[in-house]
Amino acid sequence: EIVLTQSPATLSLSPGEGATLSCRASQSVSNSLAWYQQKPGQAPRLLIYDASSRATGIPARFSGRGSGTDFTLTISSLEPEDFALYYCQHRNNWPLTFGGGTKVEIK
Amino acid sequence: EVQLLESGGGLVQPGGSLRLSCAASGFTFSSYTMSWVRQAPGKGLEWVSGIPASAESTHYTDSVKGRFTISRDNSKNTLNLQMSSLRAEDTAIYYCAKGRSCGGTTCSYFEHWGQGTLVTVSS
């Protein structure tokens, strides 16, 4: 099983600031990685797939990069609605796994 | 519009069984890989099980192998999860999730999710 480790656990930032979230895989997943956003009481929303492709309707301020074992999600300028939990997930092989999550909170 | 509607959650005693269902609409169900993902109260996301479009294989996370069985009925646009020997640690919201179209096939990035059904395992 591939373990995904996300860091930091919590990111405290102000609206307008940039955010960089990290996801590290225990072995290579090529570019088979996605990022999700989840708000309280809601199902997750797909943001990024194949490490760097934005899903339908996702604003350009969200970008992803990386391959192999190291990946980042960048939010260029935080909007109030971006304060949420973020998870990475690989689909390189079965079983699929998610990272433990990063909470982006208002400073 | 894609819709995924889970049902079957509830309170069950440890060691008991429960069958979850997910009614799908708004897309060609028989063409997509589907999965179950769960989230324990206050915890992160955990992928539970997945099944390809034609059900030629099934896949599970280690903690549910031998206890859970995923299945699908493409004629009824329904995804199922039969859960047995339930434990307290199985308590979670269970989401049905649809794989994404990827270059003529489907891949397990989850672009559509149901609203979830709560399973509580407690005596």
mmCIF file of C-alpha atoms in Angstrom, chain B:
data_model
loop_
_atom_site.group_PDB
_atom_site.id
_atom_site.type_symbol
_atom_site.label_atom_id
_atom_site.label_comp_id
_atom_site.label_asym_id
_atom_site.label_seq_id
_atom_site.Cartn_x
_atom_site.Cartn_y
_atom_site.Cartn_z
ATOM 1 C CA GLU B 1 -26.820 16.043 -14.099
ATOM 2 C CA VAL B 2 -24.896 13.305 -12.321
ATOM 3 C CA GLN B 3 -26.612 12.115 -9.155
ATOM 4 C CA LEU B 4 -25.445 9.530 -6.655
ATOM 5 C CA LEU B 5 -27.842 8.663 -3.856
ATOM 6 C CA GLU B 6 -26.659 6.393 -1.059
ATOM 7 C CA SER B 7 -28.975 4.472 1.232
ATOM 8 C CA GLY B 8 -28.852 1.706 3.800
ATOM 9 C CA GLY B 9 -26.895 3.322 6.608
ATOM 10 C CA GLY B 10 -27.929 3.099 10.228
ATOM 11 C CA LEU B 11 -27.081 1.787 13.671
ATOM 12 C CA VAL B 12 -25.801 -1.773 13.891
ATOM 13 C CA GLN B 13 -24.267 -3.807 16.691
ATOM 14 C CA PRO B 14 -20.657 -4.986 16.554
ATOM 15 C CA GLY B 15 -20.482 -8.188 14.540
ATOM 16 C CA GLY B 16 -23.584 -7.271 12.594
ATOM 17 C CA SER B 17 -24.178 -6.722 8.900
ATOM 18 C CA LEU B 18 -25.437 -3.912 6.721
ATOM 19 C CA ARG B 19 -25.923 -3.420 2.978
ATOM 20 C CA LEU B 20 -25.328 -0.022 1.430
ATOM 21 C CA SER B 21 -26.653 0.933 -1.978
ATOM 22 C CA CYS B 22 -25.946 3.820 -4.329
ATOM 23 C CA ALA B 23 -28.478 4.735 -6.999
ATOM 24 C CA ALA B 24 -26.799 6.436 -9.934
ATOM 25 C CA SER B 25 -28.350 8.646 -12.604
ATOM 26 C CA GLY B 26 -27.378 11.250 -15.154
ATOM 27 C CA PHE B 27 -24.581 9.269 -16.777
ATOM 28 C CA THR B 28 -23.890 5.892 -18.394
ATOM 29 C CA PHE B 29 -23.319 3.942 -15.195
ATOM 30 C CA SER B 30 -22.052 0.836 -16.969
ATOM 31 C CA SER B 31 -19.092 2.782 -18.370
ATOM 32 C CA TYR B 32 -17.549 4.017 -15.124
ATOM 33 C CA THR B 33 -15.374 2.646 -12.357
ATOM 34 C CA MET B 34 -17.051 3.240 -8.996
ATOM 35 C CA SER B 35 -15.773 3.299 -5.432
ATOM 36 C CA TRP B 36 -16.830 3.595 -1.822
ATOM 37 C CA VAL B 37 -14.947 6.107 0.327
ATOM 38 C CA ARG B 38 -15.580 6.583 4.040
ATOM 39 C CA GLN B 39 -14.899 9.229 6.625
ATOM 40 C CA ALA B 40 -14.959 8.512 10.335
ATOM 41 C CA PRO B 41 -16.262 11.333 12.541
ATOM 42 C CA GLY B 42 -13.692 14.125 12.652
ATOM 43 C CA LYS B 43 -11.203 12.106 10.609
ATOM 44 C CA GLY B 44 -9.841 12.085 7.076
ATOM 45 C CA LEU B 45 -10.945 10.304 3.934
ATOM 46 C CA GLU B 46 -10.361 6.565 3.520
ATOM 47 C CA TRP B 47 -10.873 4.720 0.254
ATOM 48 C CA VAL B 48 -12.718 1.475 1.021
ATOM 49 C CA SER B 49 -13.425 -0.437 -2.172
ATOM 50 C CA GLY B 50 -13.595 -0.079 -5.942
ATOM 51 C CA ILE B 51 -15.071 -1.926 -8.905
ATOM 52 C CA PRO B 52 -14.392 -1.383 -12.616
ATOM 53 C CA ALA B 53 -17.172 -0.742 -15.110
ATOM 54 C CA SER B 54 -17.619 -4.373 -16.140
ATOM 55 C CA ALA B 55 -16.987 -5.744 -12.639
ATOM 56 C CA GLU B 56 -14.180 -8.015 -13.821
ATOM 57 C CA SER B 57 -12.392 -7.402 -10.549
ATOM 58 C CA THR B 58 -12.975 -5.955 -7.100
ATOM 59 C CA HIS B 59 -10.557 -4.153 -4.808
ATOM 60 C CA TYR B 60 -10.470 -3.400 -1.096
ATOM 61 C CA THR B 61 -8.454 -1.660 1.539
ATOM 62 C CA ASP B 62 -6.781 -4.184 3.835
ATOM 63 C CA SER B 63 -8.919 -3.415 6.880
ATOM 64 C CA VAL B 64 -12.144 -4.557 5.171
ATOM 65 C CA LYS B 65 -10.900 -7.499 3.105
ATOM 66 C CA GLY B 66 -12.916 -10.607 3.838
ATOM 67 C CA ARG B 67 -15.661 -8.585 5.553
ATOM 68 C CA PHE B 68 -16.952 -6.236 2.840
ATOM 69 C CA THR B 69 -18.110 -7.112 -0.679
ATOM 70 C CA ILE B 70 -18.604 -4.552 -3.426
ATOM 71 C CA SER B 71 -20.896 -5.276 -6.351
ATOM 72 C CA ARG B 72 -22.766 -3.455 -9.075
ATOM 73 C CA ASP B 73 -25.886 -4.022 -11.140
ATOM 74 C CA ASN B 74 -25.403 -2.204 -14.422
ATOM 75 C CA SER B 75 -28.985 -2.981 -15.479
ATOM 76 C CA LYS B 76 -30.285 -1.099 -12.439
ATOM 77 C CA ASN B 77 -27.561 1.585 -12.244
ATOM 78 C CA THR B 78 -26.795 0.542 -8.694
ATOM 79 C CA LEU B 79 -23.612 0.129 -6.675
ATOM 80 C CA ASN B 80 -23.679 -1.956 -3.501
ATOM 81 C CA LEU B 81 -21.507 -2.601 -0.479
ATOM 82 C CA GLN B 82 -22.300 -5.612 1.673
ATOM 83 C CA MET B 83 -20.677 -5.156 5.074
ATOM 84 C CA SER B 84 -20.394 -7.941 7.636
ATOM 85 C CA SER B 85 -18.536 -8.560 10.916
ATOM 86 C CA LEU B 86 -18.806 -4.844 11.521
ATOM 87 C CA ARG B 87 -16.531 -3.205 14.080
ATOM 88 C CA ALA B 88 -16.665 0.068 15.964
ATOM 89 C CA GLU B 89 -13.890 1.383 13.723
ATOM 90 C CA ASP B 90 -16.167 0.967 10.686
ATOM 91 C CA THR B 91 -18.303 3.835 12.019
ATOM 92 C CA ALA B 92 -18.212 6.511 9.336
ATOM 93 C CA ILE B 93 -20.030 8.359 6.613
ATOM 94 C CA TYR B 94 -19.855 6.180 3.513
ATOM 95 C CA TYR B 95 -19.697 7.980 0.177
ATOM 96 C CA CYS B 96 -20.353 6.536 -3.243
ATOM 97 C CA ALA B 97 -17.932 8.075 -5.747
ATOM 98 C CA LYS B 98 -17.787 8.033 -9.527
ATOM 99 C CA GLY B 99 -14.534 7.740 -11.408
ATOM 100 C CA ARG B 100 -13.582 10.350 -13.962
ATOM 101 C CA SER B 101 -13.457 9.931 -17.750
ATOM 102 C CA CYS B 102 -9.826 9.616 -18.801
ATOM 103 C CA GLY B 103 -9.030 9.404 -22.493
ATOM 104 C CA GLY B 104 -11.664 6.893 -23.521
ATOM 105 C CA THR B 105 -11.611 4.941 -20.291
ATOM 106 C CA THR B 106 -12.306 5.783 -16.658
ATOM 107 C CA CYS B 107 -9.865 6.336 -13.885
ATOM 108 C CA SER B 108 -10.280 6.559 -10.154
ATOM 109 C CA TYR B 109 -10.267 10.277 -9.642
ATOM 110 C CA PHE B 110 -13.575 11.125 -7.998
ATOM 111 C CA GLU B 111 -15.326 13.994 -9.731
ATOM 112 C CA HIS B 112 -18.782 13.143 -8.410
ATOM 113 C CA TRP B 113 -19.787 12.094 -4.922
ATOM 114 C CA GLY B 114 -23.027 11.227 -3.198
ATOM 115 C CA GLN B 115 -24.162 12.976 -0.046
ATOM 116 C CA GLY B 116 -23.073 10.022 2.081
ATOM 117 C CA THR B 117 -24.833 7.615 4.419
ATOM 118 C CA LEU B 118 -23.891 7.269 8.067
ATOM 119 C CA VAL B 119 -23.029 3.866 9.474
ATOM 120 C CA THR B 120 -22.755 3.629 13.251
ATOM 121 C CA VAL B 121 -21.438 0.441 14.826
ATOM 122 C CA SER B 122 -22.227 0.415 18.524
ATOM 123 C CA SER B 123 -23.865 -1.715 21.178
#
